[in-house]
Amino acid sequence: MHRILIAEDNAEIAMLERDYLEINGYETQIIENGNEVIQAVLTGDYSLLILDLMLPGCNGYDICRVIRDQINIPILMVTAKSESIDKIRGLGLGADDYIAKPFDPAELVARVKSHLKRYERLVGSISMNQNALDEKSIVVGNLKIMSRSWKAYRDGQEIKFANREFELLNFLAMNPNILFSKEQLFEKIWGFDYIGDTATVTVHINRIREKIEDNPSKPRIIETVWGAGYRLNM
């Protein structure tokens, strides 16, 4: 059974989330204080984190920043804020999705199901690829992408990517010198069943550039073709 950690200080909202998730077969735990969330996520066996941004003790942004490079479970950020900058900041710190209050609990459950399903496909793919005898790698300058073992190295040092970041990088690397629109990348990586928008692609491209480019403000590996999309140069 999937275990979901609900980090939410509003008891009414937390219980509503809990009830809808448990009705749909998930096991849940509620934590109200942000200071307790990091330790719980890193030591507990959770399948997904529902993370409110405005928690007492430690806010959701800081929690996401700390745990994202250490654990790869899906993170669904929940907040009363609806401005685009908050969404972009949350995604930029490694959140997989964003939902603003007030929300339909059924939509929350749908997003949880979608993320868990996609995460299971990724993990299953990684597991099968790791058992393969031949390791397929792609080299772009000082960057080496190991498509089967789902790892990447820059100058010999392993780079940590969230699953969606690596999936996006790997897709571009396997299709070098081809221009893809944000809409094409969104459909390919996030899928038709994902509830979101193409700004998610831009945020993830920026996070990837921060990890692989010598100068992220002047990218050479993943190029922006203004008004058209992105391509990986090889």
XYZ file of C-alpha atoms in Angstrom:
234
model
C 0.000 0.000 0.000
C 1.235 3.486 -0.847
C 1.980 5.721 2.145
C 1.348 9.449 1.699
C 2.812 12.078 4.024
C 0.549 15.108 4.420
C 2.462 18.173 5.664
C -0.364 20.582 6.516
C -1.011 22.755 9.587
C -4.676 23.404 8.835
C -6.389 20.517 10.612
C -9.592 20.752 8.573
C -7.742 20.641 5.231
C -5.402 17.892 6.438
C -8.288 15.684 7.531
C -10.122 16.310 4.260
C -7.021 15.266 2.307
C -6.572 12.266 4.580
C -10.174 11.093 4.210
C -10.205 11.315 0.412
C -6.849 9.575 0.094
C -7.750 6.772 2.510
C -11.088 6.216 0.747
C -9.005 5.636 -2.381
C -6.829 3.051 -0.683
C -3.828 5.074 0.493
C -2.279 5.028 3.945
C -1.602 8.528 5.282
C 0.219 10.381 8.030
C -0.287 14.036 8.937
C 2.501 16.305 10.244
C 1.641 19.880 11.179
C 5.084 21.367 11.932
C 7.615 21.922 9.175
C 10.583 21.135 11.405
C 9.387 17.525 11.685
C 8.747 16.971 7.991
C 12.333 16.655 6.744
C 13.288 13.947 9.226
C 10.041 12.084 8.596
C 10.510 12.085 4.814
C 14.148 10.999 4.951
C 13.581 8.187 7.455
C 10.042 7.070 6.644
C 8.901 4.853 3.793
C 6.655 7.282 1.926
C 5.525 7.091 -1.686
C 4.591 10.772 -2.060
C 4.699 14.036 -0.098
C 1.826 16.526 -0.081
C 3.567 19.675 1.100
C 1.877 22.885 2.233
C 4.107 25.904 1.599
C 3.200 27.960 4.655
C 4.053 25.575 7.486
C 5.139 26.747 10.947
C 8.743 26.076 11.888
C 10.075 25.467 8.378
C 8.259 26.488 5.221
C 7.614 24.261 2.241
C 10.224 25.950 0.062
C 13.011 25.169 2.533
C 11.755 21.626 3.069
C 11.719 20.993 -0.673
C 15.206 22.462 -1.062
C 16.655 20.168 1.610
C 15.011 16.883 0.668
C 14.937 17.060 -3.119
C 18.607 16.132 -3.646
C 18.361 13.305 -1.121
C 15.158 11.524 -2.052
C 13.223 11.152 -5.275
C 9.608 10.642 -4.222
C 7.034 12.870 -5.948
C 6.377 16.186 -4.167
C 2.992 17.866 -4.595
C 3.042 21.428 -3.258
C -0.165 22.889 -1.841
C -0.615 26.573 -1.008
C -3.138 29.353 -0.681
C -0.938 31.463 -2.943
C -1.857 31.462 -6.614
C 0.698 33.827 -8.154
C 2.828 32.379 -10.958
C 6.034 33.313 -9.143
C 5.146 30.994 -6.245
C 4.424 28.161 -8.633
C 7.672 28.713 -10.520
C 9.678 28.948 -7.305
C 8.215 25.698 -5.991
C 8.834 23.834 -9.236
C 12.296 25.362 -9.420
C 13.161 23.821 -6.060
C 12.190 20.393 -7.313
C 8.473 20.010 -6.654
C 6.739 17.791 -9.193
C 3.401 19.562 -9.140
C 1.512 22.477 -7.631
C -2.111 22.880 -6.566
C -3.617 26.062 -5.100
C -6.208 26.299 -2.330
C -9.119 26.023 -2.460
C -9.048 22.850 -4.529
C -11.365 19.970 -5.326
C -10.244 16.976 -3.195
C -11.056 14.714 -6.141
C -8.534 16.653 -8.228
C -5.923 16.207 -5.510
C -6.498 12.441 -5.527
C -6.300 12.395 -9.338
C -2.939 14.162 -9.248
C -1.624 11.819 -6.566
C -2.654 8.798 -8.641
C -1.058 10.270 -11.765
C 2.268 10.982 -10.067
C 2.452 7.602 -8.351
C 1.630 5.791 -11.567
C 4.297 7.655 -13.507
C 6.863 7.234 -10.730
C 6.250 3.482 -10.687
C 6.793 3.333 -14.454
C 10.069 5.226 -14.081
C 11.309 3.037 -11.235
C 10.319 -0.108 -13.133
C 12.145 1.120 -16.219
C 15.253 1.933 -14.183
C 15.187 -1.495 -12.526
C 14.931 -3.330 -15.855
C 17.640 -1.186 -17.424
C 20.022 -1.830 -14.544
C 19.753 -5.545 -15.266
C 20.741 -5.027 -18.891
C 24.162 -6.326 -19.943
C 25.012 -3.363 -22.129
C 25.028 0.151 -20.699
C 24.005 2.803 -23.164
C 25.653 6.171 -22.631
C 25.466 9.525 -24.382
C 28.399 11.930 -24.231
C 27.939 15.660 -24.793
C 31.174 17.541 -24.080
C 32.023 16.964 -20.420
C 28.571 15.489 -19.771
C 27.945 11.729 -19.772
C 24.370 10.448 -19.604
C 23.810 6.798 -18.691
C 20.382 6.082 -20.115
C 20.014 2.582 -18.682
C 21.200 3.159 -15.125
C 19.479 6.575 -15.034
C 22.630 8.460 -14.012
C 24.531 11.462 -15.331
C 28.095 12.641 -14.769
C 29.790 15.982 -15.346
C 33.587 15.884 -15.398
C 33.356 12.477 -13.738
C 31.186 13.684 -10.865
C 27.668 12.289 -10.593
C 24.871 14.854 -10.867
C 21.672 14.326 -8.912
C 18.475 14.852 -10.885
C 14.832 14.563 -9.947
C 13.152 11.883 -12.071
C 11.373 14.306 -14.371
C 14.554 16.339 -14.845
C 16.511 13.274 -15.898
C 13.705 12.017 -18.113
C 13.612 15.379 -19.911
C 17.414 15.549 -20.269
C 17.603 11.956 -21.464
C 14.862 12.487 -24.041
C 16.624 15.539 -25.486
C 19.987 13.730 -25.480
C 18.492 10.766 -27.327
C 17.085 13.173 -29.914
C 19.995 15.594 -30.418
C 19.882 18.613 -32.716
C 16.097 18.319 -33.020
C 13.928 21.259 -32.046
C 11.013 20.489 -29.735
C 8.324 22.942 -28.710
C 7.403 23.276 -25.031
C 4.066 21.657 -25.856
C 5.773 18.632 -27.421
C 8.109 18.205 -24.455
C 5.250 18.612 -21.991
C 3.199 15.913 -23.694
C 6.194 13.577 -24.021
C 7.509 13.854 -20.444
C 4.435 14.694 -18.365
C 1.807 12.998 -20.507
C -1.733 13.794 -21.519
C -3.124 12.854 -18.099
C -1.035 15.460 -16.286
C -2.824 18.562 -15.014
C -0.499 21.500 -15.541
C 0.939 23.862 -18.127
C 3.990 24.242 -20.335
C 5.667 26.663 -17.899
C 6.659 23.475 -16.089
C 8.964 22.647 -19.017
C 10.760 25.982 -18.739
C 11.315 25.552 -15.005
C 12.749 22.066 -15.447
C 14.989 23.153 -18.343
C 16.383 25.907 -16.113
C 17.086 23.420 -13.301
C 18.856 21.080 -15.709
C 20.967 23.932 -17.077
C 22.070 24.889 -13.572
C 23.524 21.399 -13.214
C 25.083 20.784 -16.639
C 26.007 24.152 -18.159
C 29.271 26.022 -17.481
C 27.260 29.242 -17.648
C 23.502 28.604 -17.236
C 22.695 32.159 -18.355
C 24.430 31.426 -21.673
C 23.606 27.756 -22.273
C 25.504 25.821 -24.931
C 24.146 22.303 -24.438
C 20.399 22.953 -24.238
C 19.641 25.876 -26.520
C 16.540 28.039 -26.498
C 15.146 28.828 -29.918
C 13.034 31.838 -29.092
C 9.388 31.415 -29.941
C 9.930 27.801 -31.019
C 11.280 25.660 -28.187
C 14.457 23.843 -27.131
C 17.093 21.559 -28.639
C 20.103 19.735 -27.283
C 23.217 20.499 -29.282
C 25.660 17.709 -29.990
